[in-house]
Coordinates of C-alpha atoms and ligand atoms in Angstrom, one line a residue:
X4 CA 6.4 28.9 19.1
X5 CA 4.8 29.0 22.5
X6 CA 3.7 25.4 22.7
X7 CA 4.4 23.4 25.8
X8 CA 6.7 20.4 25.8
X9 CA 8.0 17.9 28.4
X10 CA 11.7 18.2 29.1
X11 CA 14.2 16.3 31.1
X12 CA 16.4 18.5 33.2
X13 CA 19.8 17.7 34.7
X14 CA 21.7 20.3 36.7
X15 CA 25.2 20.7 38.2
X16 CA 26.8 23.3 40.4
X17 CA 29.9 25.1 39.1
X18 CA 32.7 25.8 41.4
X19 CA 35.6 28.3 41.3
X20 CA 39.2 27.4 42.2
X21 CA 38.5 27.7 45.9
X22 CA 35.6 25.4 45.8
X23 CA 32.9 28.1 46.1
X24 CA 29.8 27.8 44.1
X25 CA 29.8 30.4 41.3
X26 CA 27.2 29.1 38.9
X27 CA 24.7 26.5 37.9
X28 CA 24.7 24.5 34.7
X29 CA 21.5 23.0 33.3
X30 CA 20.8 20.7 30.4
X31 CA 17.2 20.6 29.0
X32 CA 16.4 17.7 26.8
X33 CA 13.1 17.5 24.9
X34 CA 11.4 14.4 26.3
X35 CA 8.3 14.4 24.1
X36 CA 9.6 11.6 21.9
X37 CA 10.8 9.5 24.9
X38 CA 7.4 9.9 26.6
X39 CA 5.5 8.9 23.5
X40 CA 7.7 5.8 23.1
X41 CA 7.1 4.8 26.7
X42 CA 3.4 5.3 26.4
X43 CA 3.4 3.2 23.2
X44 CA 5.2 0.4 25.0
X45 CA 2.8 0.4 28.0
X46 CA -0.1 0.4 25.6
X47 CA 1.4 -2.6 23.7
X48 CA 2.1 -4.5 27.0
X49 CA -1.5 -4.0 28.1
X50 CA -2.9 -5.3 24.9
X51 CA -0.4 -8.2 25.0
X52 CA -1.9 -9.2 28.4
X53 CA -5.5 -9.0 27.2
X54 CA -4.4 -11.0 24.1
X55 CA -3.2 -13.9 26.2
X56 CA -6.5 -14.2 28.0
X57 CA -8.7 -13.6 24.9
X58 CA -6.6 -16.0 22.8
X59 CA -7.0 -18.8 25.4
X60 CA -10.7 -18.5 25.5
X61 CA -11.0 -18.2 21.7
X62 CA -8.9 -21.3 21.3
X63 CA -11.2 -23.4 23.5
X64 CA -14.3 -22.1 21.7
X65 CA -12.7 -22.8 18.4
X66 CA -12.3 -26.5 19.3
X67 CA -15.9 -26.7 20.5
X68 CA -17.2 -25.0 17.4
X69 CA -15.3 -27.4 15.2
X70 CA -17.2 -30.2 16.7
X71 CA -20.6 -28.4 16.5
X72 CA -20.2 -27.3 12.9
X73 CA -18.9 -30.6 11.7
X74 CA -21.6 -32.6 13.3
X75 CA -24.4 -30.3 12.2
X76 CA -23.1 -30.6 8.6
X77 CA -23.2 -34.3 8.9
X78 CA -26.9 -34.4 10.0
X79 CA -27.8 -31.7 7.4
X80 CA -26.6 -34.0 4.6
X81 CA -29.2 -36.5 5.8
X82 CA -32.1 -34.0 6.4
X83 CA -34.7 -34.2 3.7
X84 CA -34.7 -31.1 1.4
X85 CA -37.3 -28.6 2.5
X86 CA -38.0 -30.3 5.8
X87 CA -38.3 -28.4 9.1
X88 CA -35.3 -30.3 10.3
X89 CA -33.3 -28.9 7.5
X90 CA -34.3 -25.3 8.1
X91 CA -33.7 -25.5 11.8
X92 CA -30.4 -27.1 11.4
X93 CA -29.3 -24.5 8.9
X94 CA -30.0 -21.9 11.5
X95 CA -27.8 -23.7 14.0
X96 CA -25.1 -24.0 11.3
X97 CA -25.3 -20.3 10.5
X98 CA -25.2 -19.3 14.2
X99 CA -22.2 -21.5 14.7
X100 CA -20.4 -20.0 11.7
X101 CA -21.1 -16.6 13.1
X102 CA -19.6 -17.7 16.4
X103 CA -16.6 -19.1 14.5
X104 CA -16.1 -15.8 12.7
X105 CA -16.0 -14.0 16.0
X106 CA -13.5 -16.4 17.6
X107 CA -11.5 -16.0 14.4
X108 CA -11.3 -12.2 15.1
X109 CA -10.2 -12.9 18.6
X110 CA -7.6 -15.3 17.5
X111 CA -6.4 -12.6 15.1
X112 CA -6.1 -10.2 17.9
X113 CA -4.0 -12.5 20.0
X114 CA -1.9 -13.3 17.0
X115 CA -2.9 -16.9 17.0
X116 CA -4.5 -16.8 13.6
X117 CA -2.8 -18.6 10.7
X118 CA -0.8 -16.3 8.5
X119 CA 0.7 -17.0 5.1
X120 CA 3.2 -14.2 4.3
X121 CA 4.3 -13.9 0.7
X122 CA 4.9 -11.0 -1.7
X123 CA 1.4 -9.9 -2.9
X124 CA 0.1 -7.0 -4.9
X125 CA -1.8 -5.1 -2.2
X126 CA -3.3 -2.8 -4.7
X127 CA -5.3 -5.6 -6.2
X128 CA -6.6 -6.6 -2.7
X129 CA -7.5 -3.0 -1.8
X130 CA -9.3 -2.4 -5.1
X131 CA -11.2 -5.7 -4.9
X132 CA -12.2 -5.2 -1.3
X133 CA -13.3 -1.6 -1.9
X134 CA -15.3 -2.6 -4.9
X135 CA -17.3 -5.2 -2.9
X136 CA -17.7 -2.9 0.1
X137 CA -18.8 0.0 -2.1
X138 CA -21.8 -1.9 -3.2
X139 CA -23.1 -2.4 0.3
X140 CA -22.5 1.1 1.6
X141 CA -25.1 3.9 1.7
X142 CA -25.2 5.6 -1.7
X143 CA -24.3 9.0 -0.3
X144 CA -20.8 7.7 0.8
X145 CA -18.0 8.2 -1.7
X146 CA -15.4 5.5 -1.4
X147 CA -12.2 6.0 -3.4
X148 CA -8.9 4.2 -3.8
X149 CA -5.7 6.0 -4.6
X150 CA -2.5 4.2 -5.3
X151 CA 0.6 5.0 -7.3
X152 CA 1.5 3.0 -10.3
X153 CA 4.7 1.6 -9.0
X154 CA 3.6 0.5 -5.6
X155 CA 5.9 -2.2 -4.2
X156 CA 4.6 -5.7 -3.4
X157 CA 3.9 -6.2 0.3
X158 CA 5.0 -9.1 2.4
X159 CA 1.5 -10.0 3.5
X160 CA -1.4 -12.4 3.7
X161 CA -4.0 -11.4 1.2
X162 CA -6.9 -12.9 3.2
X163 CA -5.9 -11.1 6.3
X164 CA -5.3 -7.8 4.6
X165 CA -8.7 -8.1 3.1
X166 CA -10.0 -8.5 6.7
X167 CA -8.0 -5.4 7.8
X168 CA -9.3 -3.2 5.0
X169 CA -12.9 -4.4 5.6
X170 CA -12.8 -3.7 9.3
X171 CA -11.3 -0.2 8.8
X172 CA -13.8 0.7 6.1
X173 CA -16.8 -0.6 8.0
X174 CA -15.8 1.6 10.9
X175 CA -15.4 4.5 8.6
X176 CA -18.8 3.8 7.2
X177 CA -20.3 3.7 10.7
X178 CA -18.6 7.0 11.6
X179 CA -20.1 8.6 8.5
X180 CA -23.6 7.1 9.1
X181 CA -23.4 8.5 12.6
X182 CA -23.0 12.0 11.2
X183 CA -25.4 11.5 8.4
X184 CA -28.2 10.3 10.7
X185 CA -27.5 12.9 13.4
X186 CA -27.5 15.8 10.9
X187 CA -30.8 14.9 9.1
X188 CA -29.6 17.0 6.2
X189 CA -28.5 20.0 8.2
X190 CA -24.8 19.3 7.9
X191 CA -22.7 22.2 7.4
X192 CA -22.1 23.2 3.8
X193 CA -19.2 21.7 2.0
X194 CA -19.2 18.5 4.1
X195 CA -19.0 15.3 2.1
X196 CA -19.3 11.8 3.4
X197 CA -16.1 10.3 2.1
X198 CA -13.8 7.4 2.6
X199 CA -10.3 7.4 1.0
X200 CA -8.0 4.5 0.9
X201 CA -4.5 5.2 0.0
X202 CA -1.5 3.1 -0.7
X203 CA 2.0 4.5 -0.8
X204 CA 5.7 3.5 -0.8
X205 CA 7.8 4.5 2.1
X206 CA 11.6 4.6 2.0
X207 CA 12.5 5.2 5.6
X208 CA 14.8 8.2 6.3
X209 CA 16.5 9.2 9.5
X210 CA 13.4 10.9 10.9
X211 CA 11.2 7.9 10.1
X212 CA 13.6 5.5 11.9
X213 CA 13.8 7.7 14.9
X214 CA 10.1 8.0 15.2
X215 CA 9.6 4.2 14.8
X216 CA 12.6 2.5 16.4
X217 CA 11.0 -0.9 15.6
X218 CA 11.2 -0.3 11.9
X219 CA 13.7 -2.9 10.9
X220 CA 12.8 -3.5 7.2
X221 CA 14.4 -1.7 4.4
X222 CA 11.3 -0.5 2.7
X223 CA 7.7 0.0 3.9
X224 CA 4.3 0.4 2.5
X225 CA 1.6 2.6 4.1
X226 CA -2.0 1.7 3.7
X227 CA -4.3 4.4 5.1
X228 CA -8.1 4.7 5.4
X229 CA -9.4 8.2 6.0
X230 CA -13.0 9.2 6.6
X231 CA -14.8 12.5 7.2
X232 CA -17.0 10.9 10.0
X233 CA -17.7 11.7 13.6
X234 CA -14.1 11.3 14.8
X235 CA -12.9 9.6 18.0
X236 CA -13.1 11.2 21.4
X237 CA -9.7 11.9 22.8
X238 CA -10.8 10.3 26.1
X239 CA -11.4 6.9 24.5
X240 CA -8.6 7.0 21.9
X241 CA -6.3 4.7 24.0
X242 CA -9.0 2.0 24.3
X243 CA -10.1 1.5 20.7
X244 CA -7.9 -1.5 20.0
X245 CA -9.1 -3.4 23.1
X246 CA -11.3 -6.4 22.2
X247 CA -14.9 -5.8 23.0
X248 CA -14.4 -2.0 23.4
X249 CA -17.2 -0.5 21.4
X250 CA -19.2 2.8 21.5
X251 CA -21.9 1.3 19.2
X252 CA -25.3 0.0 20.0
X253 CA -25.7 -3.6 21.0
X254 CA -26.0 -5.6 17.8
X255 CA -24.2 -3.0 15.8
X256 CA -20.7 -3.3 17.2
X257 CA -18.8 -6.2 18.7
X258 CA -15.6 -4.2 19.5
X259 CA -13.5 -6.8 17.8
X260 CA -12.8 -5.1 14.5
X261 CA -9.8 -2.9 15.5
X262 CA -8.6 -5.6 17.9
X263 CA -8.3 -8.0 14.9
X264 CA -6.6 -5.3 12.8
X265 CA -4.1 -4.7 15.6
X266 CA -3.2 -8.3 15.9
X267 CA -3.0 -8.9 12.1
X268 CA -0.8 -5.9 11.6
X269 CA 1.6 -7.1 14.3
X270 CA 1.8 -10.5 12.8
X271 CA 3.0 -8.7 9.6
X272 CA 5.8 -7.0 11.6
X273 CA 4.0 -3.7 11.0
X274 CA 2.2 -1.2 13.1
X275 CA -0.9 1.0 13.1
X276 CA -1.4 4.7 13.9
X277 CA -4.6 6.7 14.4
X278 CA -5.2 10.4 14.1
X279 CA -8.6 11.8 14.7
X280 CA -10.4 15.1 15.2
X281 CA -13.9 15.1 16.7
X282 CA -16.5 16.0 14.1
X283 CA -13.8 16.3 11.4
X284 CA -12.7 12.7 10.7
X285 CA -10.3 9.9 11.3
X286 CA -7.2 8.6 9.7
X287 CA -5.9 5.1 10.3
X288 CA -2.4 4.4 8.8
X289 CA -0.9 0.9 8.7
X290 CA 2.8 0.4 7.9
X291 CA 3.8 -2.9 6.5
X292 CA 7.2 -4.2 5.3
X293 CA 7.6 -4.3 1.6
X294 CA 8.6 -7.6 0.0
X295 CA 11.9 -8.2 -1.7
X296 CA 10.7 -10.3 -4.6
X297 CA 8.0 -9.7 -7.1
X298 CA 4.3 -10.3 -6.2
X299 CA 3.0 -13.9 -6.4
X300 CA -0.2 -14.0 -8.4
X301 CA -3.3 -15.0 -6.4
X302 CA -4.1 -18.6 -6.9
X303 CA -7.5 -19.8 -7.8
X304 CA -10.0 -20.4 -5.1
X305 CA -10.0 -23.8 -3.4
X306 CA -11.7 -26.2 -5.8
X307 CA -15.3 -27.1 -4.9
X308 CA -15.1 -30.4 -6.8
X309 CA -15.7 -33.7 -5.1
X310 CA -13.1 -35.0 -2.8
X311 CA -12.0 -38.6 -3.4
X312 CA -11.5 -41.1 -0.7
X313 CA -9.1 -44.0 -0.2
X314 CA -8.4 -47.1 1.8
X315 CA -5.3 -46.0 3.7
X316 CA -4.8 -46.2 7.4
X317 CA -4.8 -43.0 9.4
X318 CA -3.8 -42.4 13.0
X319 CA -5.9 -39.6 14.3
X320 CA -4.6 -37.8 17.4
X321 CA -6.7 -35.3 19.2
X322 CA -7.6 -34.8 22.9
X323 CA -11.2 -33.8 22.2
X324 CA -13.5 -36.8 22.0
X325 CA -16.0 -34.9 19.8
X326 CA -13.4 -34.2 17.2
X327 CA -12.2 -37.8 17.2
X328 CA -15.8 -38.9 16.8
X329 CA -16.3 -36.4 13.9
X330 CA -13.2 -37.6 12.2
X331 CA -14.3 -41.2 12.5
X332 CA -17.7 -40.5 10.9
X333 CA -16.2 -38.4 8.1
X334 CA -13.1 -40.3 7.2
X335 CA -14.6 -43.7 7.4
X336 CA -17.3 -42.5 5.0
X337 CA -14.5 -41.8 2.6
X338 CA -13.2 -45.4 3.0
X339 CA -10.2 -44.9 5.3
X340 CA -9.3 -47.1 8.2
X341 CA -8.8 -45.2 11.4
X342 CA -6.8 -45.6 14.6
X343 CA -7.2 -43.1 17.4
X344 CA -5.2 -41.7 20.2
X345 CA -6.2 -39.1 22.7
X346 CA -2.8 -37.8 23.7
X347 CA 0.9 -37.9 22.8
X348 CA 1.7 -41.0 24.9
X349 CA -1.1 -43.0 23.4
X350 CA -0.2 -41.7 20.0
X351 CA 3.4 -43.1 20.3
X352 CA 2.1 -46.4 21.6
X353 CA -0.3 -46.9 18.7
X354 CA 2.4 -45.9 16.3
X355 CA 4.9 -48.4 17.6
X356 CA 2.3 -51.2 17.4
X357 CA 1.3 -50.4 13.8
X358 CA 4.0 -48.3 12.3
X359 CA 4.2 -50.1 9.0
X360 CA 0.5 -49.9 8.5
X361 CA 0.0 -46.3 9.2
X362 CA 0.0 -44.1 6.0
X363 CA -0.7 -40.8 7.6
X364 CA -1.0 -39.2 11.0
X365 CA -3.4 -36.3 11.8
X366 CA -2.0 -34.6 14.8
X367 CA -3.5 -31.9 17.0
X368 CA -0.8 -29.5 18.1
X369 CA -2.3 -28.3 21.4
X370 CA -3.0 -31.2 23.7
X371 CA -2.6 -31.4 27.5
X372 CA 0.5 -33.4 28.6
X373 CA 3.0 -34.0 25.9
X374 CA 2.8 -31.3 23.3
X375 CA 1.9 -32.1 19.7
X376 CA 5.3 -30.6 18.7
X377 CA 7.2 -33.1 20.8
X378 CA 5.1 -36.0 19.3
X379 CA 5.7 -34.7 15.8
X380 CA 9.5 -34.7 16.4
X381 CA 9.5 -38.2 17.9
X382 CA 7.3 -39.6 15.0
X383 CA 9.7 -38.1 12.5
X384 CA 12.7 -39.6 14.3
X385 CA 11.1 -43.0 13.7
X386 CA 10.1 -42.3 10.1
X387 CA 11.6 -39.1 8.7
X388 CA 9.2 -38.8 5.8
X389 CA 6.1 -39.8 7.6
X390 CA 3.1 -37.9 6.3
X391 CA 1.7 -35.7 9.1
X392 CA -1.3 -33.4 8.9
X393 CA -1.0 -30.9 11.7
X394 CA -4.3 -29.5 12.9
X395 CA -4.4 -26.5 15.1
X396 CA -6.8 -23.7 16.0
X397 CA -4.0 -21.2 15.8
X398 CA -0.8 -20.8 14.1
X399 CA 1.7 -18.3 15.5
X400 CA 4.3 -17.2 13.0
X401 CA 7.2 -18.6 15.1
X402 CA 5.7 -22.0 15.1
X403 CA 5.6 -21.9 11.4
X404 CA 9.4 -21.5 11.5
X405 CA 9.8 -24.5 13.9
X406 CA 7.6 -26.8 11.8
X407 CA 8.1 -25.7 8.3
X408 CA 5.1 -26.6 6.1
X409 CA 7.0 -28.6 3.6
X410 CA 7.6 -32.1 2.3
X411 CA 5.4 -34.5 4.2
X412 CA 4.0 -32.1 6.9
X413 CA 1.1 -29.9 6.2
X414 CA -1.4 -27.9 8.2
X415 CA -5.2 -27.7 8.6
X416 CA -6.8 -24.9 10.5
X417 CA -9.5 -25.5 13.0
X418 CA -12.4 -25.3 12.8
X419 CA -12.4 -27.3 9.6
X420 CA -15.3 -28.5 7.6
X421 CA -15.6 -32.3 7.0
X422 CA -14.8 -32.0 3.3
X423 CA -11.8 -29.8 4.0
X424 CA -10.4 -32.5 6.3
X425 CA -11.0 -35.2 3.7
X426 CA -9.4 -33.0 1.0
X427 CA -6.3 -32.2 3.1
X428 CA -5.9 -35.9 4.0
X429 CA -6.2 -36.9 0.3
X430 CA -3.8 -34.2 -0.9
X431 CA -1.1 -35.2 1.6
X432 CA -1.6 -38.9 0.8
X433 CA -1.2 -38.2 -2.9
X434 CA 2.1 -36.4 -2.4
X435 CA 5.3 -38.1 -3.2
X436 CA 6.6 -39.7 -0.1
X437 CA 6.8 -42.8 2.0
X438 CA 4.6 -45.2 0.0
Ligands
LIG19 N1 -13.2 5.5 11.7 C1 -13.7 5.7 12.9 N2 -14.3 6.8 13.3 C2 -14.8 7.0 14.5 N3 -14.7 6.1 15.5 C3 -14.1 4.9 15.2 C4 -13.5 4.7 13.9 N4 -13.0 3.5 14.0 C5 -13.1 3.0 15.2 N5 -13.8 3.9 16.0 C6 -14.1 3.7 17.4 O1 -13.5 2.5 17.9 C7 -14.4 1.6 18.5 C8 -13.9 0.2 18.3 O2 -13.9 -0.2 16.9 P1 -14.0 -1.7 16.6 O3 -12.9 -2.4 17.3 O4 -14.0 -1.8 15.1 O5 -15.4 -2.2 17.2 P2 -16.9 -1.9 16.7 O6 -16.8 -1.3 15.3 O7 -17.5 -3.2 16.7 O8 -17.4 -0.9 17.7 C9 -15.7 1.9 17.8 O9 -16.8 1.5 18.6 C10 -15.6 3.4 17.6 O10 -16.0 4.1 18.8
LIG20 MG1 -15.7 -2.2 13.8

């Protein structure tokens, strides 16, 4: 059809019976697909590298923010209602929560965020998210959701998918506003500011598997967000998933939205594609493995009721002094007796001294020196059903496999609020188990 393609050429000389060259044979292979796959791989490797760095930074900040937020909340409780102290501290708290939300996005990008994969009804998540977003968007923008009746359940984390849909829709909104503001009503006739979210079943065929060699699952779902906004310049297309890459004004964009989407989709064993035409619009499509079983109904939100305390003994292991201090203040308030250790070696020492008094261990997974995982193993080799609350700022999927969250081990994600720590401790202590 006259279009240009890349080819791979291999040639060979043909000889006659006397060894004289009497022809040339050439084989031309279409290399478009090969080139695309190579480019995709390079792209993925580059993002992987950035992810390592960003994830490390985010992890450190997460620890620091846990200490800041926890302590601020403690003083806030004592601040007189309506006082200047209270207003100022609330501002500190809000800022710290904003910082925590940003670090969370970075952790998502580097695939260090906690993920809880189970069969969910993605349609419900999409509709709920769209409903909430629709209320905050400019009235001129039409946001619609299209999804077939028999859409399969996805193997996904509802909270994270909510994040994905929000980030994509907010970008779509920004792209539409860009056009709306630039046009000042002079847009060409027939143009409509629209965002369409679509959910579809995909039964991979030969062609699909060839285009996406990584597609291992039997069935997929596609979730797409299309907009009629300003589009993405070809020249920057390859950079949009990088963290902190933004074309928006300072204060408007952080450049973390698509980075988080990218990481989350990867954690789901899926992938994301983008198609865009300048001044026409953009289409993001996410492919996710479908679940085998039926969808698990969404449980109620975490109860806001009062947390009860106790008089049990807790060994608290964390390398950060601020976090140990925070735990002391909080958990002692709830009546618990606390022992502390700042690393794995000290933890084992304390444990040997007082094994029969310790009812529960709170264990940080990432400590310098002996890893939390090694300590966890050793503790369990002493007391197999010891109650251990693992705390960690991130939670790679493969770690979840090594330390299954079951029986007497459970997780708490940093940064945690003081009442969340107290609640997790109580819940684990109340479980059937050692005492
Ligand atoms: N739907 C879209 N239409 C046009 N450009 C987009 C769209 N989505 C993303 N982009 C481009 O990708 C960049 C990165 O997006 P993102 O990571 O969400 O960061 P941010 O929105 O904070 O800029 C944006 O600044 C924008 O240039
Ligand atoms: Mg964004």
